[in-house]
Amino acid sequence: MQQREPSASESYFWPSVWAIGLHVLVFGMLFVSFAMTPELPPSKPIVQATLYQLKSKSQATTQTNQKIAGEAKKTASRQTEVEQLEQKKVEQEAVKAAEQKKADAAQKAEEAREAAEAKKAEEAAKAAEQKKAAEAKKAEEAKKAAEKQQADIAKKKAEEEAKKKADEEAKKQAAEEAKKKAAEDAKKKAAEDAKKKAAAEDAKKKAAEEAKKKAAADAQKKKAQEAARKAAEDKKAQALAELLSDTTERQQALADEQGDQVAGDFDDLIRMRAAEGWARPPSARKGMTVVLQINMLPDGTITNVSVAKSSGDGPFDSSAVAAVKNIGRLTEMQGLKPNEFNPYRSFKMTFTPEDLAL
């Protein structure tokens, strides 16, 4: 804490008070000393002269007596002067002692003042030194604070530089990794594209082969169907001719036989046409049997197909229904007579995976 320096008036106030007090004390002591000084006894003449009155009063005697009296008086006067001188000397010595005492008191007061001033100066010097030390300490602390601040700024700057460098390195590494990944992805994509292209080519080739095989199978089926149709027509024509040439019983028997034959031929034709559009489900197994209810018009158009008895496997039942519906129309039915077509208006047929996999 910084101490306030006293002003000039404050510096000399107390020494002045001490000096005045000291002078008053000295004068008081002198007054007491003079008051208490004992009175000196009356001075006695050193030379005692005894006068004897002689009876004879001659002139010589008278002169002698006068001379002796004058000497005695002179001696007494001289004694008085000596005593006065001694009294004056004592008084002078007392005054001198008082002055010496006063001087000593003044000197002591001066020494006390000088000591006070020295002490004050010492305290002022000490305060100045403390102030200087405090200022030096404050300056040192300020310097340390400034150095610390500079160090903190430098440290923060170094950390920011390091962070910036790390971010740049991270960005660079991320860019390189992204570039590398992009190259790997491009390479992988190229490989996948090549693989897909190869698979597509294989699939295309396989599809072409399947199409070729299917076309050949379709041609073969069509040829077989045409042969079956021609054979059926030939049999029908032959049966009709036989019916016209034979007796009534013969004709009836042949008609029944021909009807059964025609029914069997058309059942085979429906199975064959359904097999052409059948999509085998994964759940289809050998031994499954589904009974379908089929409705048809005289021109051979299939109007409705439903499940009369399920195989127990829904996907297979649905695939069989869809296969029969996909037939659409059997043009071969148009040549039948009404009594021959009547059984096909609404009839039931049994299908198995083997029937549809012709």
Short mmCIF file of C-alpha atoms in Angstrom, two decimals:
data_model
loop_
_atom_site.label_atom_id
_atom_site.label_comp_id
_atom_site.label_asym_id
_atom_site.label_seq_id
_atom_site.Cartn_x
_atom_site.Cartn_y
_atom_site.Cartn_z
CA MET A 1 0.00 0.00 0.00
CA GLN A 2 1.46 3.40 -0.99
CA GLN A 3 1.99 5.85 1.94
CA ARG A 4 1.16 9.56 1.60
CA GLU A 5 4.14 11.89 2.01
CA PRO A 6 3.54 14.61 4.68
CA SER A 7 3.63 18.28 3.67
CA ALA A 8 6.28 20.80 4.83
CA SER A 9 3.97 22.32 7.48
CA GLU A 10 3.22 18.88 8.87
CA SER A 11 6.95 18.04 8.87
CA TYR A 12 7.86 21.03 11.15
CA PHE A 13 4.75 21.13 13.34
CA TRP A 14 5.68 18.59 15.97
CA PRO A 15 9.38 19.57 16.21
CA SER A 16 8.28 23.21 16.80
CA VAL A 17 5.85 22.10 19.49
CA TRP A 18 8.61 20.07 21.15
CA ALA A 19 11.05 23.02 21.03
CA ILE A 20 8.52 25.49 22.55
CA GLY A 21 7.63 23.00 25.27
CA LEU A 22 11.31 22.46 26.03
CA HIS A 23 11.93 26.25 26.35
CA VAL A 24 8.96 26.62 28.69
CA LEU A 25 10.32 23.75 30.80
CA VAL A 26 13.80 25.37 30.96
CA PHE A 27 12.41 28.76 32.04
CA GLY A 28 10.21 27.07 34.63
CA MET A 29 13.20 25.24 36.05
CA LEU A 30 15.23 28.50 36.20
CA PHE A 31 12.38 30.23 38.03
CA VAL A 32 12.13 27.39 40.51
CA SER A 33 15.94 27.45 40.94
CA PHE A 34 16.00 31.20 41.73
CA ALA A 35 13.04 30.85 44.09
CA MET A 36 14.64 27.98 45.97
CA THR A 37 18.13 29.56 46.24
CA PRO A 38 18.87 30.14 49.99
CA GLU A 39 19.70 33.64 51.16
CA LEU A 40 23.39 34.16 51.72
CA PRO A 41 24.41 35.18 55.31
CA PRO A 42 25.63 38.74 55.74
CA SER A 43 29.26 39.08 54.89
CA LYS A 44 31.59 39.47 57.75
CA PRO A 45 34.59 41.73 57.53
CA ILE A 46 37.75 39.86 57.15
CA VAL A 47 39.79 42.49 58.96
CA GLN A 48 38.41 43.31 62.37
CA ALA A 49 39.53 46.57 63.86
CA THR A 50 38.97 47.39 67.51
CA LEU A 51 38.81 50.98 68.36
CA TYR A 52 39.93 52.02 71.75
CA GLN A 53 39.20 55.49 73.01
CA LEU A 54 42.16 56.88 74.55
CA LYS A 55 41.99 59.36 77.24
CA SER A 56 44.52 61.44 75.64
CA LYS A 57 43.19 62.87 72.49
CA SER A 58 46.18 64.18 70.83
CA GLN A 59 46.10 65.28 67.27
CA ALA A 60 48.32 62.40 66.25
CA THR A 61 46.08 60.02 68.03
CA THR A 62 43.05 61.52 66.46
CA GLN A 63 44.60 61.30 63.04
CA THR A 64 45.64 57.79 63.74
CA ASN A 65 42.19 56.88 64.80
CA GLN A 66 40.71 58.54 61.81
CA LYS A 67 43.16 56.80 59.64
CA ILE A 68 42.36 53.49 61.23
CA ALA A 69 38.65 54.19 60.92
CA GLY A 70 39.12 55.12 57.25
CA GLU A 71 41.09 51.99 56.66
CA ALA A 72 38.48 49.97 58.44
CA LYS A 73 35.76 51.61 56.39
CA LYS A 74 37.76 51.16 53.29
CA THR A 75 38.33 47.56 54.24
CA ALA A 76 34.63 47.09 54.94
CA SER A 77 33.76 48.70 51.63
CA ARG A 78 36.26 46.54 49.89
CA GLN A 79 34.79 43.50 51.63
CA THR A 80 31.35 44.54 50.54
CA GLU A 81 32.55 44.92 46.98
CA VAL A 82 34.14 41.50 47.18
CA GLU A 83 30.94 40.03 48.48
CA GLN A 84 28.91 41.82 45.83
CA LEU A 85 31.33 40.59 43.22
CA GLU A 86 31.02 37.09 44.58
CA GLN A 87 27.21 37.46 44.67
CA LYS A 88 27.27 38.79 41.13
CA LYS A 89 29.59 36.00 40.15
CA VAL A 90 27.22 33.46 41.69
CA GLU A 91 24.33 35.09 39.95
CA GLN A 92 26.26 35.12 36.69
CA GLU A 93 27.18 31.50 37.20
CA ALA A 94 23.49 30.70 37.89
CA VAL A 95 22.45 32.62 34.77
CA LYS A 96 25.24 30.91 32.87
CA ALA A 97 24.11 27.57 34.27
CA ALA A 98 20.51 28.39 33.32
CA GLU A 99 21.63 29.46 29.87
CA GLN A 100 23.79 26.33 29.64
CA LYS A 101 20.80 24.28 30.76
CA LYS A 102 18.65 26.15 28.29
CA ALA A 103 21.27 25.59 25.61
CA ASP A 104 21.44 21.92 26.56
CA ALA A 105 17.67 21.72 26.45
CA ALA A 106 17.67 23.51 23.10
CA GLN A 107 20.42 21.21 21.89
CA LYS A 108 18.46 18.22 23.12
CA ALA A 109 15.34 19.61 21.46
CA GLU A 110 17.36 20.16 18.27
CA GLU A 111 18.80 16.68 18.58
CA ALA A 112 15.26 15.34 19.16
CA ARG A 113 14.04 17.36 16.18
CA GLU A 114 16.96 16.14 14.10
CA ALA A 115 16.31 12.60 15.33
CA ALA A 116 12.63 13.01 14.48
CA GLU A 117 13.54 14.45 11.11
CA ALA A 118 16.10 11.66 10.62
CA LYS A 119 13.50 9.12 11.66
CA LYS A 120 10.98 10.77 9.39
CA ALA A 121 13.55 10.89 6.61
CA GLU A 122 14.38 7.26 7.30
CA GLU A 123 10.71 6.40 7.28
CA ALA A 124 10.29 8.45 4.11
CA ALA A 125 13.30 6.69 2.59
CA LYS A 126 11.93 3.37 3.75
CA ALA A 127 8.51 4.28 2.35
CA ALA A 128 10.22 5.40 -0.85
CA GLU A 129 12.15 2.16 -0.94
CA GLN A 130 8.95 0.22 -0.25
CA LYS A 131 7.19 2.26 -2.91
CA LYS A 132 10.08 1.69 -5.25
CA ALA A 133 10.08 -2.01 -4.38
CA ALA A 134 6.30 -2.13 -4.84
CA GLU A 135 6.64 -0.33 -8.17
CA ALA A 136 9.48 -2.64 -9.13
CA LYS A 137 7.39 -5.63 -8.06
CA LYS A 138 4.42 -4.23 -9.93
CA ALA A 139 6.61 -3.62 -12.95
CA GLU A 140 8.01 -7.14 -12.63
CA GLU A 141 4.49 -8.57 -12.32
CA ALA A 142 3.39 -6.47 -15.28
CA LYS A 143 6.41 -7.69 -17.20
CA LYS A 144 5.67 -11.29 -16.22
CA ALA A 145 2.01 -10.78 -17.12
CA ALA A 146 3.05 -9.31 -20.48
CA GLU A 147 5.50 -12.18 -21.04
CA LYS A 148 2.79 -14.67 -20.04
CA GLN A 149 0.33 -12.98 -22.35
CA GLN A 150 2.88 -13.06 -25.15
CA ALA A 151 3.60 -16.71 -24.33
CA ASP A 152 -0.14 -17.47 -24.28
CA ILE A 153 -0.58 -15.67 -27.61
CA ALA A 154 2.38 -17.53 -29.05
CA LYS A 155 1.06 -20.83 -27.65
CA LYS A 156 -2.43 -20.13 -28.99
CA LYS A 157 -0.98 -19.16 -32.35
CA ALA A 158 1.14 -22.32 -32.37
CA GLU A 159 -1.91 -24.40 -31.46
CA GLU A 160 -3.95 -22.71 -34.20
CA GLU A 161 -1.14 -23.29 -36.67
CA ALA A 162 -0.88 -26.92 -35.56
CA LYS A 163 -4.66 -27.32 -35.78
CA LYS A 164 -4.72 -25.66 -39.20
CA LYS A 165 -1.89 -27.89 -40.35
CA ALA A 166 -3.65 -30.95 -38.91
CA ASP A 167 -6.89 -29.92 -40.64
CA GLU A 168 -5.04 -29.45 -43.90
CA GLU A 169 -3.35 -32.82 -43.46
CA ALA A 170 -6.72 -34.40 -42.60
CA LYS A 171 -8.33 -32.75 -45.64
CA LYS A 172 -5.46 -33.85 -47.83
CA GLN A 173 -5.62 -37.37 -46.45
CA ALA A 174 -9.42 -37.39 -46.82
CA ALA A 175 -9.06 -36.16 -50.41
CA GLU A 176 -6.49 -38.86 -51.12
CA GLU A 177 -8.69 -41.49 -49.48
CA ALA A 178 -11.71 -40.18 -51.38
CA LYS A 179 -9.71 -40.26 -54.60
CA LYS A 180 -8.47 -43.75 -53.80
CA LYS A 181 -11.97 -44.85 -52.87
CA ALA A 182 -13.36 -43.26 -56.01
CA ALA A 183 -10.75 -45.13 -58.04
CA GLU A 184 -11.57 -48.35 -56.22
CA ASP A 185 -15.31 -47.71 -56.66
CA ALA A 186 -14.76 -46.95 -60.33
CA LYS A 187 -12.69 -50.09 -60.68
CA LYS A 188 -15.27 -52.09 -58.76
CA LYS A 189 -18.08 -50.56 -60.81
CA ALA A 190 -16.19 -51.30 -64.00
CA ALA A 191 -15.73 -54.87 -62.84
CA GLU A 192 -19.40 -55.09 -61.88
CA ASP A 193 -20.42 -53.51 -65.18
CA ALA A 194 -18.19 -55.96 -67.01
CA LYS A 195 -19.65 -58.77 -64.95
CA LYS A 196 -23.18 -57.51 -65.57
CA LYS A 197 -22.40 -57.08 -69.23
CA ALA A 198 -21.00 -60.60 -69.36
CA ALA A 199 -24.04 -61.84 -67.43
CA ALA A 200 -26.29 -59.89 -69.77
CA GLU A 201 -24.50 -61.36 -72.73
CA ASP A 202 -24.83 -64.82 -71.20
CA ALA A 203 -28.47 -64.17 -70.38
CA LYS A 204 -29.06 -62.83 -73.87
CA LYS A 205 -27.31 -65.80 -75.34
CA LYS A 206 -29.19 -68.14 -73.05
CA ALA A 207 -32.45 -66.34 -73.84
CA ALA A 208 -31.69 -66.63 -77.51
CA GLU A 209 -31.02 -70.32 -77.04
CA GLU A 210 -34.16 -70.69 -74.93
CA ALA A 211 -36.13 -68.78 -77.54
CA LYS A 212 -34.68 -70.96 -80.23
CA LYS A 213 -35.48 -74.07 -78.24
CA LYS A 214 -38.94 -72.75 -77.47
CA ALA A 215 -39.52 -71.87 -81.09
CA ALA A 216 -38.43 -75.36 -82.07
CA ALA A 217 -40.63 -76.83 -79.34
CA ASP A 218 -43.53 -74.62 -80.39
CA ALA A 219 -43.04 -75.66 -83.98
CA GLN A 220 -42.94 -79.27 -82.92
CA LYS A 221 -45.99 -78.82 -80.69
CA LYS A 222 -47.82 -77.02 -83.47
CA LYS A 223 -46.91 -79.75 -85.87
CA ALA A 224 -48.07 -82.33 -83.38
CA GLN A 225 -51.25 -80.33 -82.78
CA GLU A 226 -51.86 -80.07 -86.49
CA ALA A 227 -51.25 -83.78 -86.82
CA ALA A 228 -53.58 -84.48 -83.91
CA ARG A 229 -56.19 -82.14 -85.31
CA LYS A 230 -55.93 -83.70 -88.75
CA ALA A 231 -56.07 -87.15 -87.24
CA ALA A 232 -59.10 -86.11 -85.18
CA GLU A 233 -60.79 -84.68 -88.22
CA ASP A 234 -59.98 -87.77 -90.20
CA LYS A 235 -61.37 -89.97 -87.45
CA LYS A 236 -64.42 -87.76 -87.17
CA ALA A 237 -65.03 -87.86 -90.88
CA GLN A 238 -64.57 -91.60 -90.90
CA ALA A 239 -66.90 -91.99 -87.97
CA LEU A 240 -69.52 -89.86 -89.62
CA ALA A 241 -69.23 -91.89 -92.80
CA GLU A 242 -69.59 -95.08 -90.88
CA LEU A 243 -72.58 -93.68 -89.10
CA LEU A 244 -74.25 -92.85 -92.40
CA SER A 245 -73.61 -96.29 -93.90
CA ASP A 246 -74.44 -98.58 -90.93
CA THR A 247 -77.66 -99.46 -89.18
CA THR A 248 -79.24 -97.41 -86.50
CA GLU A 249 -77.73 -99.51 -83.69
CA ARG A 250 -74.43 -99.48 -85.38
CA GLN A 251 -74.64 -95.75 -85.88
CA GLN A 252 -75.54 -95.20 -82.20
CA ALA A 253 -72.64 -97.31 -81.00
CA LEU A 254 -70.26 -95.60 -83.34
CA ALA A 255 -71.59 -92.19 -82.28
CA ASP A 256 -71.01 -92.99 -78.59
CA GLU A 257 -67.58 -94.32 -79.36
CA GLN A 258 -66.83 -91.31 -81.54
CA GLY A 259 -68.08 -88.96 -78.82
CA ASP A 260 -65.76 -90.53 -76.28
CA GLN A 261 -62.94 -90.33 -78.75
CA VAL A 262 -63.68 -86.67 -79.52
CA ALA A 263 -63.93 -85.88 -75.79
CA GLY A 264 -60.59 -87.52 -75.16
CA ASP A 265 -59.03 -85.65 -78.04
CA PHE A 266 -60.33 -82.28 -76.83
CA ASP A 267 -59.18 -82.98 -73.23
CA ASP A 268 -55.72 -83.65 -74.56
CA LEU A 269 -55.93 -80.52 -76.71
CA ILE A 270 -56.91 -78.37 -73.68
CA ARG A 271 -54.07 -79.84 -71.58
CA MET A 272 -51.61 -79.27 -74.43
CA ARG A 273 -52.73 -75.63 -74.91
CA ALA A 274 -52.67 -75.01 -71.12
CA ALA A 275 -49.14 -76.47 -70.89
CA GLU A 276 -47.96 -73.93 -73.47
CA GLY A 277 -48.75 -70.99 -71.13
CA TRP A 278 -48.08 -72.63 -67.75
CA ALA A 279 -45.54 -71.03 -65.40
CA ARG A 280 -44.40 -73.69 -62.97
CA PRO A 281 -44.32 -72.37 -59.38
CA PRO A 282 -41.41 -73.40 -57.09
CA SER A 283 -43.83 -75.22 -54.77
CA ALA A 284 -45.20 -77.53 -57.50
CA ARG A 285 -44.40 -81.16 -56.72
CA LYS A 286 -45.05 -84.45 -58.41
CA GLY A 287 -48.29 -86.06 -57.27
CA MET A 288 -50.26 -82.80 -56.79
CA THR A 289 -53.78 -82.83 -58.30
CA VAL A 290 -56.16 -79.91 -58.84
CA VAL A 291 -59.70 -80.15 -60.33
CA LEU A 292 -60.79 -77.08 -62.34
CA GLN A 293 -64.33 -76.04 -63.31
CA ILE A 294 -64.25 -74.70 -66.90
CA ASN A 295 -67.00 -72.81 -68.75
CA MET A 296 -66.88 -72.43 -72.55
CA LEU A 297 -68.95 -70.93 -75.41
CA PRO A 298 -69.83 -72.84 -78.63
CA ASP A 299 -67.18 -70.88 -80.54
CA GLY A 300 -64.50 -72.31 -78.22
CA THR A 301 -64.06 -69.17 -75.99
CA ILE A 302 -63.25 -70.02 -72.36
CA THR A 303 -65.36 -67.70 -70.20
CA ASN A 304 -64.53 -68.85 -66.68
CA VAL A 305 -62.06 -71.09 -64.81
CA SER A 306 -62.27 -71.81 -61.08
CA VAL A 307 -60.89 -74.36 -58.60
CA ALA A 308 -63.39 -77.14 -57.91
CA LYS A 309 -61.00 -79.15 -55.72
CA SER A 310 -57.69 -77.73 -54.47
CA SER A 311 -54.40 -79.56 -54.52
CA GLY A 312 -53.56 -78.06 -51.15
CA ASP A 313 -50.94 -75.76 -52.71
CA GLY A 314 -52.28 -72.31 -53.59
CA PRO A 315 -49.54 -71.28 -56.02
CA PHE A 316 -49.97 -74.49 -58.07
CA ASP A 317 -53.78 -74.07 -58.14
CA SER A 318 -53.43 -70.46 -59.30
CA SER A 319 -50.88 -71.40 -61.97
CA ALA A 320 -53.22 -74.08 -63.35
CA VAL A 321 -56.17 -71.60 -63.46
CA ALA A 322 -54.00 -69.02 -65.21
CA ALA A 323 -52.71 -71.58 -67.73
CA VAL A 324 -56.26 -72.59 -68.78
CA LYS A 325 -57.42 -68.97 -68.96
CA ASN A 326 -54.44 -68.13 -71.18
CA ILE A 327 -55.82 -70.51 -73.84
CA GLY A 328 -58.44 -67.92 -74.59
CA ARG A 329 -60.27 -69.68 -77.44
CA LEU A 330 -60.21 -73.14 -79.00
CA THR A 331 -61.11 -72.70 -82.67
CA GLU A 332 -61.31 -76.51 -83.01
CA MET A 333 -64.59 -76.48 -81.04
CA GLN A 334 -66.41 -74.57 -83.80
CA GLY A 335 -67.00 -77.67 -85.94
CA LEU A 336 -68.84 -79.61 -83.22
CA LYS A 337 -72.55 -80.20 -83.31
CA PRO A 338 -74.67 -78.87 -80.43
CA ASN A 339 -75.09 -82.32 -78.89
CA GLU A 340 -71.30 -82.84 -79.15
CA PHE A 341 -70.51 -79.40 -77.62
CA ASN A 342 -73.00 -79.60 -74.78
CA PRO A 343 -70.58 -81.52 -72.47
CA TYR A 344 -68.05 -78.62 -72.83
CA ARG A 345 -70.35 -75.80 -71.79
CA SER A 346 -69.44 -76.48 -68.16
CA PHE A 347 -67.09 -79.32 -67.34
CA LYS A 348 -64.38 -80.35 -64.90
CA MET A 349 -60.81 -81.30 -65.69
CA THR A 350 -58.03 -82.67 -63.53
CA PHE A 351 -54.51 -81.26 -63.84
CA THR A 352 -51.18 -82.38 -62.42
CA PRO A 353 -47.70 -80.84 -62.74
CA GLU A 354 -46.91 -83.66 -65.15
CA ASP A 355 -49.92 -82.74 -67.35
CA LEU A 356 -48.82 -79.10 -67.55
CA ALA A 357 -45.16 -79.90 -68.15
CA LEU A 358 -45.64 -81.48 -71.57
#
